mmCIF file of C-alpha atoms and ligand atoms in Angstrom:
data_model
loop_
_atom_site.group_PDB
_atom_site.id
_atom_site.type_symbol
_atom_site.label_atom_id
_atom_site.label_comp_id
_atom_site.label_asym_id
_atom_site.label_seq_id
_atom_site.Cartn_x
_atom_site.Cartn_y
_atom_site.Cartn_z
ATOM 1 C CA UNK A 30 -13.838 44.637 31.433
ATOM 2 C CA UNK A 31 -13.222 40.929 31.175
ATOM 3 C CA UNK A 32 -9.601 39.827 31.666
ATOM 4 C CA UNK A 33 -10.076 37.833 28.452
ATOM 5 C CA UNK A 34 -10.466 40.951 26.415
ATOM 6 C CA UNK A 35 -8.161 41.432 23.451
ATOM 7 C CA UNK A 36 -8.572 44.674 21.617
ATOM 8 C CA UNK A 37 -10.085 45.630 19.110
ATOM 9 C CA UNK A 38 -11.740 45.688 15.719
ATOM 10 C CA UNK A 39 -13.053 48.207 14.921
ATOM 11 C CA UNK A 40 -11.779 51.035 17.094
ATOM 12 C CA UNK A 41 -14.697 53.211 15.993
ATOM 13 C CA UNK A 42 -17.069 51.316 18.256
ATOM 14 C CA UNK A 43 -17.019 52.837 21.693
ATOM 15 C CA UNK A 44 -20.559 52.515 22.966
ATOM 16 C CA UNK A 45 -20.709 49.099 24.426
ATOM 17 C CA UNK A 46 -22.840 49.859 27.464
ATOM 18 C CA UNK A 47 -25.696 52.202 27.687
ATOM 19 C CA UNK A 48 -28.415 53.106 30.113
ATOM 20 C CA UNK A 49 -31.859 52.707 28.612
ATOM 21 C CA UNK A 50 -34.402 54.004 31.090
ATOM 22 C CA UNK A 51 -33.733 52.133 34.273
ATOM 23 C CA UNK A 52 -31.708 49.423 32.623
ATOM 24 C CA UNK A 53 -28.103 49.136 31.625
ATOM 25 C CA UNK A 54 -27.849 47.124 28.435
ATOM 26 C CA UNK A 55 -24.731 45.669 26.953
ATOM 27 C CA UNK A 56 -23.624 45.174 23.411
ATOM 28 C CA UNK A 57 -20.531 43.907 21.771
ATOM 29 C CA UNK A 58 -18.812 43.733 18.451
ATOM 30 C CA UNK A 59 -17.718 40.299 17.405
ATOM 31 C CA UNK A 60 -15.347 39.455 14.620
ATOM 32 C CA UNK A 61 -16.127 36.504 12.469
ATOM 33 C CA UNK A 62 -14.904 33.062 13.372
ATOM 34 C CA UNK A 63 -11.174 33.064 13.936
ATOM 35 C CA UNK A 64 -11.053 36.797 13.416
ATOM 36 C CA UNK A 65 -8.496 37.264 16.138
ATOM 37 C CA UNK A 66 -9.923 39.825 18.513
ATOM 38 C CA UNK A 67 -13.091 40.252 20.433
ATOM 39 C CA UNK A 68 -14.530 43.213 22.203
ATOM 40 C CA UNK A 69 -15.721 41.944 25.520
ATOM 41 C CA UNK A 70 -17.682 43.914 28.049
ATOM 42 C CA UNK A 71 -18.573 41.851 30.992
ATOM 43 C CA UNK A 72 -21.407 40.036 29.363
ATOM 44 C CA UNK A 73 -19.443 38.291 26.672
ATOM 45 C CA UNK A 74 -16.292 36.241 26.865
ATOM 46 C CA UNK A 75 -13.643 35.078 24.480
ATOM 47 C CA UNK A 76 -10.883 32.585 24.992
ATOM 48 C CA UNK A 77 -7.278 33.625 25.172
ATOM 49 C CA UNK A 78 -6.766 34.072 21.453
ATOM 50 C CA UNK A 79 -9.967 36.001 21.231
ATOM 51 C CA UNK A 80 -12.162 33.360 19.664
ATOM 52 C CA UNK A 81 -15.656 33.336 20.996
ATOM 53 C CA UNK A 82 -16.330 30.267 23.037
ATOM 54 C CA UNK A 83 -20.075 30.337 23.049
ATOM 55 C CA UNK A 84 -22.559 33.083 23.458
ATOM 56 C CA UNK A 85 -25.007 30.923 25.343
ATOM 57 C CA UNK A 86 -22.506 30.027 28.016
ATOM 58 C CA UNK A 87 -20.776 33.339 28.333
ATOM 59 C CA UNK A 88 -23.172 36.189 27.819
ATOM 60 C CA UNK A 89 -25.099 37.734 30.649
ATOM 61 C CA UNK A 90 -28.803 38.520 30.779
ATOM 62 C CA UNK A 91 -28.200 42.163 29.860
ATOM 63 C CA UNK A 92 -26.965 41.333 26.383
ATOM 64 C CA UNK A 93 -29.371 42.914 23.916
ATOM 65 C CA UNK A 94 -27.357 43.647 20.803
ATOM 66 C CA UNK A 95 -24.591 41.944 18.873
ATOM 67 C CA UNK A 96 -22.860 43.509 15.923
ATOM 68 C CA UNK A 97 -20.714 41.149 13.917
ATOM 69 C CA UNK A 98 -18.018 42.349 11.574
ATOM 70 C CA UNK A 99 -18.965 39.805 8.941
ATOM 71 C CA UNK A 100 -21.693 38.718 6.599
ATOM 72 C CA UNK A 101 -21.535 35.179 7.988
ATOM 73 C CA UNK A 102 -23.195 34.448 11.319
ATOM 74 C CA UNK A 103 -22.400 30.761 11.726
ATOM 75 C CA UNK A 104 -20.011 31.648 14.563
ATOM 76 C CA UNK A 105 -22.902 32.660 16.772
ATOM 77 C CA UNK A 106 -25.311 30.489 18.743
ATOM 78 C CA UNK A 107 -28.362 31.569 16.782
ATOM 79 C CA UNK A 108 -30.831 29.402 18.692
ATOM 80 C CA UNK A 109 -29.857 31.014 21.940
ATOM 81 C CA UNK A 110 -29.815 34.453 20.356
ATOM 82 C CA UNK A 111 -33.352 33.950 19.044
ATOM 83 C CA UNK A 112 -34.543 32.613 22.368
ATOM 84 C CA UNK A 113 -33.227 35.670 24.156
ATOM 85 C CA UNK A 114 -34.462 38.131 21.561
ATOM 86 C CA UNK A 115 -30.971 39.568 21.046
ATOM 87 C CA UNK A 116 -30.765 41.825 17.973
ATOM 88 C CA UNK A 117 -27.943 41.090 15.548
ATOM 89 C CA UNK A 118 -26.327 43.489 13.113
ATOM 90 C CA UNK A 119 -24.092 42.157 10.336
ATOM 91 C CA UNK A 120 -22.301 43.414 7.231
ATOM 92 C CA UNK A 121 -23.787 42.004 4.017
ATOM 93 C CA UNK A 122 -23.203 43.528 0.576
ATOM 94 C CA UNK A 123 -20.259 45.716 1.538
ATOM 95 C CA UNK A 124 -17.781 42.838 1.329
ATOM 96 C CA UNK A 125 -19.220 41.140 -1.750
ATOM 97 C CA UNK A 126 -16.814 42.664 -4.266
ATOM 98 C CA UNK A 127 -13.705 42.119 -2.147
ATOM 99 C CA UNK A 128 -14.627 38.492 -1.473
ATOM 100 C CA UNK A 129 -15.443 37.820 -5.118
ATOM 101 C CA UNK A 130 -12.125 39.362 -6.180
ATOM 102 C CA UNK A 131 -10.231 37.236 -3.681
ATOM 103 C CA UNK A 132 -12.011 34.139 -4.963
ATOM 104 C CA UNK A 133 -10.907 34.878 -8.514
ATOM 105 C CA UNK A 134 -7.365 35.578 -7.319
ATOM 106 C CA UNK A 135 -7.276 32.304 -5.391
ATOM 107 C CA UNK A 136 -8.728 30.361 -8.308
ATOM 108 C CA UNK A 137 -6.109 31.690 -10.712
ATOM 109 C CA UNK A 138 -3.278 31.292 -8.207
ATOM 110 C CA UNK A 139 -4.284 27.691 -7.568
ATOM 111 C CA UNK A 140 -5.024 26.670 -11.148
ATOM 112 C CA UNK A 141 -1.900 28.354 -12.553
ATOM 113 C CA UNK A 142 0.271 27.258 -9.620
ATOM 114 C CA UNK A 143 1.506 30.716 -8.682
ATOM 115 C CA UNK A 144 2.700 29.874 -5.143
ATOM 116 C CA UNK A 145 4.796 26.981 -6.490
ATOM 117 C CA UNK A 146 6.257 29.253 -9.165
ATOM 118 C CA UNK A 147 7.234 31.909 -6.638
ATOM 119 C CA UNK A 148 9.012 29.281 -4.518
ATOM 120 C CA UNK A 149 10.881 27.894 -7.540
ATOM 121 C CA UNK A 150 12.162 31.349 -8.482
ATOM 122 C CA UNK A 151 13.473 31.865 -4.960
ATOM 123 C CA UNK A 152 15.019 28.440 -4.411
ATOM 124 C CA UNK A 153 16.826 28.118 -7.736
ATOM 125 C CA UNK A 154 14.392 25.596 -9.215
ATOM 126 C CA UNK A 155 13.934 27.855 -12.266
ATOM 127 C CA UNK A 156 16.431 26.543 -14.820
ATOM 128 C CA UNK A 157 16.015 26.057 -18.559
ATOM 129 C CA UNK A 158 12.601 26.390 -20.170
ATOM 130 C CA UNK A 159 10.728 23.093 -20.030
ATOM 131 C CA UNK A 160 7.485 22.677 -21.959
ATOM 132 C CA UNK A 161 5.403 21.147 -19.190
ATOM 133 C CA UNK A 162 7.039 22.732 -16.170
ATOM 134 C CA UNK A 163 4.481 24.345 -13.817
ATOM 135 C CA UNK A 164 1.640 23.852 -16.244
ATOM 136 C CA UNK A 165 -1.820 24.318 -14.820
ATOM 137 C CA UNK A 166 -5.398 24.814 -15.913
ATOM 138 C CA UNK A 167 -6.984 27.773 -17.720
ATOM 139 C CA UNK A 168 -10.464 29.229 -17.600
ATOM 140 C CA UNK A 169 -10.857 29.788 -21.318
ATOM 141 C CA UNK A 170 -13.368 27.330 -22.766
ATOM 142 C CA UNK A 171 -13.964 25.779 -19.338
ATOM 143 C CA UNK A 172 -17.038 24.842 -17.348
ATOM 144 C CA UNK A 173 -17.291 26.575 -13.997
ATOM 145 C CA UNK A 174 -19.675 25.351 -11.296
ATOM 146 C CA UNK A 175 -20.667 27.703 -8.485
ATOM 147 C CA UNK A 176 -22.272 26.111 -5.445
ATOM 148 C CA UNK A 177 -24.490 28.830 -3.987
ATOM 149 C CA UNK A 178 -25.270 31.616 -6.428
ATOM 150 C CA UNK A 179 -26.088 34.167 -3.747
ATOM 151 C CA UNK A 180 -24.704 37.687 -3.421
ATOM 152 C CA UNK A 181 -21.082 36.568 -3.506
ATOM 153 C CA UNK A 182 -21.637 33.645 -5.876
ATOM 154 C CA UNK A 183 -23.080 35.826 -8.619
ATOM 155 C CA UNK A 184 -20.315 38.398 -8.095
ATOM 156 C CA UNK A 185 -17.770 35.614 -8.623
ATOM 157 C CA UNK A 186 -19.593 34.361 -11.717
ATOM 158 C CA UNK A 187 -19.716 37.885 -13.189
ATOM 159 C CA UNK A 188 -15.970 38.203 -12.804
ATOM 160 C CA UNK A 189 -15.160 34.746 -14.166
ATOM 161 C CA UNK A 190 -17.334 34.903 -17.274
ATOM 162 C CA UNK A 191 -15.098 37.366 -19.159
ATOM 163 C CA UNK A 192 -12.188 34.899 -18.899
ATOM 164 C CA UNK A 193 -13.911 32.938 -21.657
ATOM 165 C CA UNK A 194 -15.832 30.496 -19.485
ATOM 166 C CA UNK A 195 -17.989 28.416 -21.801
ATOM 167 C CA UNK A 196 -20.581 27.067 -19.365
ATOM 168 C CA UNK A 197 -21.534 28.485 -15.995
ATOM 169 C CA UNK A 198 -23.365 25.935 -13.865
ATOM 170 C CA UNK A 199 -24.796 26.619 -10.448
ATOM 171 C CA UNK A 200 -26.636 24.718 -7.782
ATOM 172 C CA UNK A 201 -28.371 25.652 -4.577
ATOM 173 C CA UNK A 202 -31.778 25.680 -2.984
ATOM 174 C CA UNK A 203 -33.520 27.546 -5.832
ATOM 175 C CA UNK A 204 -32.931 28.758 -9.372
ATOM 176 C CA UNK A 205 -32.107 32.465 -9.551
ATOM 177 C CA UNK A 206 -33.598 34.818 -12.125
ATOM 178 C CA UNK A 207 -30.445 36.967 -12.073
ATOM 179 C CA UNK A 208 -28.404 33.953 -13.235
ATOM 180 C CA UNK A 209 -29.427 34.895 -16.783
ATOM 181 C CA UNK A 210 -26.879 37.697 -16.622
ATOM 182 C CA UNK A 211 -24.068 35.111 -16.623
ATOM 183 C CA UNK A 212 -25.998 32.555 -18.690
ATOM 184 C CA UNK A 213 -26.044 30.400 -15.587
ATOM 185 C CA UNK A 214 -27.551 26.908 -15.850
ATOM 186 C CA UNK A 215 -29.294 25.660 -12.711
ATOM 187 C CA UNK A 216 -28.322 21.998 -12.356
ATOM 188 C CA UNK A 217 -28.423 19.277 -9.690
ATOM 189 C CA UNK A 218 -25.333 19.244 -7.504
ATOM 190 C CA UNK A 219 -24.133 15.919 -8.941
ATOM 191 C CA UNK A 220 -24.195 17.332 -12.467
ATOM 192 C CA UNK A 221 -22.273 20.396 -11.372
ATOM 193 C CA UNK A 222 -19.654 18.334 -9.577
ATOM 194 C CA UNK A 223 -19.087 15.881 -12.412
ATOM 195 C CA UNK A 224 -19.152 18.355 -15.314
ATOM 196 C CA UNK A 225 -17.197 21.302 -13.917
ATOM 197 C CA UNK A 226 -13.539 22.045 -14.536
ATOM 198 C CA UNK A 227 -13.662 24.501 -11.654
ATOM 199 C CA UNK A 228 -15.900 23.928 -8.643
ATOM 200 C CA UNK A 229 -16.318 27.080 -6.571
ATOM 201 C CA UNK A 230 -18.014 26.845 -3.186
ATOM 202 C CA UNK A 231 -19.833 30.013 -2.221
ATOM 203 C CA UNK A 232 -22.740 28.819 -0.126
ATOM 204 C CA UNK A 233 -23.595 29.584 3.477
ATOM 205 C CA UNK A 234 -22.750 27.061 6.160
ATOM 206 C CA UNK A 235 -25.996 25.396 7.209
ATOM 207 C CA UNK A 236 -26.858 21.932 8.528
ATOM 208 C CA UNK A 237 -27.477 20.968 4.867
ATOM 209 C CA UNK A 238 -24.110 22.197 3.598
ATOM 210 C CA UNK A 239 -21.965 21.059 6.525
ATOM 211 C CA UNK A 240 -19.560 18.407 5.211
ATOM 212 C CA UNK A 241 -21.135 18.639 1.738
ATOM 213 C CA UNK A 242 -17.780 18.315 -0.008
ATOM 214 C CA UNK A 243 -16.832 14.832 1.120
ATOM 215 C CA UNK A 244 -15.360 11.647 -0.299
ATOM 216 C CA UNK A 245 -18.409 10.973 -2.444
ATOM 217 C CA UNK A 246 -18.376 14.544 -3.758
ATOM 218 C CA UNK A 247 -14.667 14.506 -4.664
ATOM 219 C CA UNK A 248 -14.982 11.086 -6.280
ATOM 220 C CA UNK A 249 -17.416 12.592 -8.802
ATOM 221 C CA UNK A 250 -15.086 15.437 -9.783
ATOM 222 C CA UNK A 251 -12.846 15.253 -12.829
ATOM 223 C CA UNK A 252 -9.198 14.350 -12.188
ATOM 224 C CA UNK A 253 -8.293 17.640 -13.824
ATOM 225 C CA UNK A 254 -10.725 19.739 -11.793
ATOM 226 C CA UNK A 255 -9.858 22.634 -9.512
ATOM 227 C CA UNK A 256 -11.703 23.009 -6.194
ATOM 228 C CA UNK A 257 -12.081 26.434 -4.570
ATOM 229 C CA UNK A 258 -13.706 27.257 -1.241
ATOM 230 C CA UNK A 259 -14.143 30.805 0.031
ATOM 231 C CA UNK A 260 -17.321 30.194 2.048
ATOM 232 C CA UNK A 261 -16.794 28.282 5.271
ATOM 233 C CA UNK A 262 -14.303 25.569 6.154
ATOM 234 C CA UNK A 263 -16.916 23.227 7.589
ATOM 235 C CA UNK A 264 -18.572 22.801 4.186
ATOM 236 C CA UNK A 265 -15.566 20.606 3.384
ATOM 237 C CA UNK A 266 -14.500 17.329 4.931
ATOM 238 C CA UNK A 267 -10.782 18.101 5.058
ATOM 239 C CA UNK A 268 -9.625 14.509 5.498
ATOM 240 C CA UNK A 269 -11.525 13.573 2.334
ATOM 241 C CA UNK A 270 -10.097 16.598 0.534
ATOM 242 C CA UNK A 271 -6.588 15.584 1.566
ATOM 243 C CA UNK A 272 -7.160 12.082 0.173
ATOM 244 C CA UNK A 273 -8.597 13.465 -3.063
ATOM 245 C CA UNK A 274 -5.620 15.796 -3.538
ATOM 246 C CA UNK A 275 -2.882 13.383 -2.544
ATOM 247 C CA UNK A 276 -4.265 10.523 -4.633
ATOM 248 C CA UNK A 277 -4.750 12.639 -7.755
ATOM 249 C CA UNK A 278 -8.530 12.237 -7.595
ATOM 250 C CA UNK A 279 -8.729 16.002 -8.225
ATOM 251 C CA UNK A 280 -6.054 18.341 -9.572
ATOM 252 C CA UNK A 281 -5.754 21.047 -6.939
ATOM 253 C CA UNK A 282 -7.580 23.081 -4.317
ATOM 254 C CA UNK A 283 -7.568 26.666 -3.105
ATOM 255 C CA UNK A 284 -9.024 27.397 0.326
ATOM 256 C CA UNK A 285 -9.555 30.737 2.006
ATOM 257 C CA UNK A 286 -11.433 29.036 4.824
ATOM 258 C CA UNK A 287 -10.561 25.992 6.897
ATOM 259 C CA UNK A 288 -11.459 24.090 10.025
ATOM 260 C CA UNK A 289 -10.126 25.192 12.391
ATOM 261 C CA UNK A 290 -8.950 28.721 11.742
ATOM 262 C CA UNK A 291 -6.076 29.270 11.984
ATOM 263 C CA UNK A 292 -5.173 25.920 10.432
ATOM 264 C CA UNK A 293 -2.385 24.316 12.528
ATOM 265 C CA UNK A 294 0.943 24.638 10.737
ATOM 266 C CA UNK A 295 1.423 20.851 10.856
ATOM 267 C CA UNK A 296 -1.883 20.153 9.122
ATOM 268 C CA UNK A 297 -1.543 17.542 6.317
ATOM 269 C CA UNK A 298 -3.135 19.889 3.742
ATOM 270 C CA UNK A 299 -0.160 22.217 4.170
ATOM 271 C CA UNK A 300 2.237 19.491 3.017
ATOM 272 C CA UNK A 301 0.656 19.398 -0.439
ATOM 273 C CA UNK A 302 1.964 21.437 -3.381
ATOM 274 C CA UNK A 303 -1.448 21.244 -5.017
ATOM 275 C CA UNK A 304 -3.276 22.911 -2.129
ATOM 276 C CA UNK A 305 -3.171 26.675 -1.680
ATOM 277 C CA UNK A 306 -4.392 27.822 1.720
ATOM 278 C CA UNK A 307 -5.049 31.458 2.584
ATOM 279 C CA UNK A 308 -5.789 32.828 6.078
ATOM 280 C CA UNK A 309 -9.454 33.804 5.532
ATOM 281 C CA UNK A 310 -8.781 37.130 3.849
ATOM 282 C CA UNK A 311 -11.844 37.294 1.581
ATOM 283 C CA UNK A 312 -12.921 40.741 2.735
ATOM 284 C CA UNK A 313 -9.451 42.033 3.584
ATOM 285 C CA UNK A 314 -9.062 45.220 1.627
ATOM 286 C CA UNK A 315 -8.468 48.454 3.524
ATOM 287 C CA UNK A 316 -11.552 50.102 2.118
ATOM 288 C CA UNK A 317 -13.846 47.111 2.667
ATOM 289 C CA UNK A 318 -12.764 46.635 6.259
ATOM 290 C CA UNK A 319 -13.245 50.365 6.855
ATOM 291 C CA UNK A 320 -16.778 50.239 5.463
ATOM 292 C CA UNK A 321 -17.517 47.078 7.458
ATOM 293 C CA UNK A 322 -16.252 48.781 10.623
ATOM 294 C CA UNK A 323 -18.473 51.802 10.050
ATOM 295 C CA UNK A 324 -21.511 49.659 9.281
ATOM 296 C CA UNK A 325 -21.011 47.474 12.327
ATOM 297 C CA UNK A 326 -20.584 50.553 14.521
ATOM 298 C CA UNK A 327 -23.808 52.029 13.136
ATOM 299 C CA UNK A 328 -25.603 48.713 13.616
ATOM 300 C CA UNK A 329 -24.462 48.650 17.194
ATOM 301 C CA UNK A 330 -25.478 52.228 17.912
ATOM 302 C CA UNK A 331 -28.898 51.726 16.328
ATOM 303 C CA UNK A 332 -29.342 48.559 18.350
ATOM 304 C CA UNK A 333 -28.495 50.394 21.541
ATOM 305 C CA UNK A 334 -30.836 53.243 20.654
ATOM 306 C CA UNK A 335 -33.644 50.851 19.801
ATOM 307 C CA UNK A 336 -33.933 52.128 16.229
ATOM 308 C CA UNK A 337 -33.669 50.336 12.878
ATOM 309 C CA UNK A 338 -30.197 49.014 12.178
ATOM 310 C CA UNK A 339 -28.701 49.733 8.740
ATOM 311 C CA UNK A 340 -28.200 45.941 8.386
ATOM 312 C CA UNK A 341 -30.058 43.790 10.841
ATOM 313 C CA UNK A 342 -30.230 40.053 10.561
ATOM 314 C CA UNK A 343 -33.822 38.946 10.206
ATOM 315 C CA UNK A 344 -34.569 35.559 11.663
HETATM 316 O O1 3PY B 29 -17.698 38.268 6.454
HETATM 317 C C1 3PY B 29 -17.636 37.046 6.318
HETATM 318 O O2 3PY B 29 -18.464 36.307 6.880
HETATM 319 C C2 3PY B 29 -16.569 36.462 5.539
HETATM 320 O O3 3PY B 29 -16.177 35.368 5.783
HETATM 321 C C3 3PY B 29 -15.974 37.216 4.403
HETATM 322 O O4 3PY B 29 -14.780 36.661 3.976
#
């Protein structure tokens, strides 16, 4: 085993090497970006804190199967994976509800300034009642814009609608028939950005979405708007977000994802009261992580056996 190995999510996965006919093939379980630990078996290396450096540089020719404990696969060198014909298992669907719940929690915590309130209670800042103290923004009667109405996006929209959201806008590559369920209006991105009181980013990280939320984007948002990102950190230009937050261009932001992860403790975003940063815990419920672990183990085993995986990435 590689000296770089740090153990181990999930413990259920034990078959990492297997003889198939004359050949020994290798497989590994990878956590998502910044996930903290990597199972390494000779063919695959991680750096000292367990983050994968690069599959193309580190994996050996025997690597046939990868099982990632995530729905996202932007942490893997897909071009190289395709070139080598490596099969990839992932964990869609099973984390949708947990991630949507976390998004709603983060949105409410950010808009209603819960972290600031908790600090004030502890540090004695809570004195007499003051009409405008710790006021924030409510969902009732608001316009919510979801960027990327995929599996998780629609689950977020479904949960937000009952808060009294008046208009639900969404943008993305195509209009979705299932958007009717939340009375979703498919609009150009610019319309969504300028008309929404809450902008929720729930799209995949692709070359098109990388850096999408930049200076130009934030300049179109309302000064009272709340920005939430639970997709991938690289969708956001963090320097531009910092400027938008510190100058009052937008009201506040809640991020469950950053670049890098973990975000260094001296990062400028962490100096702002109007920015709530979570440590990428979208899918972190006990039951969801258990189901993800089981699914990724089954993906891995199926990959090693050469049978259909329960959830195989098609590319
Ligand atoms: O599984 C993933 O890719 C996630 O980031 C869920 O939070």
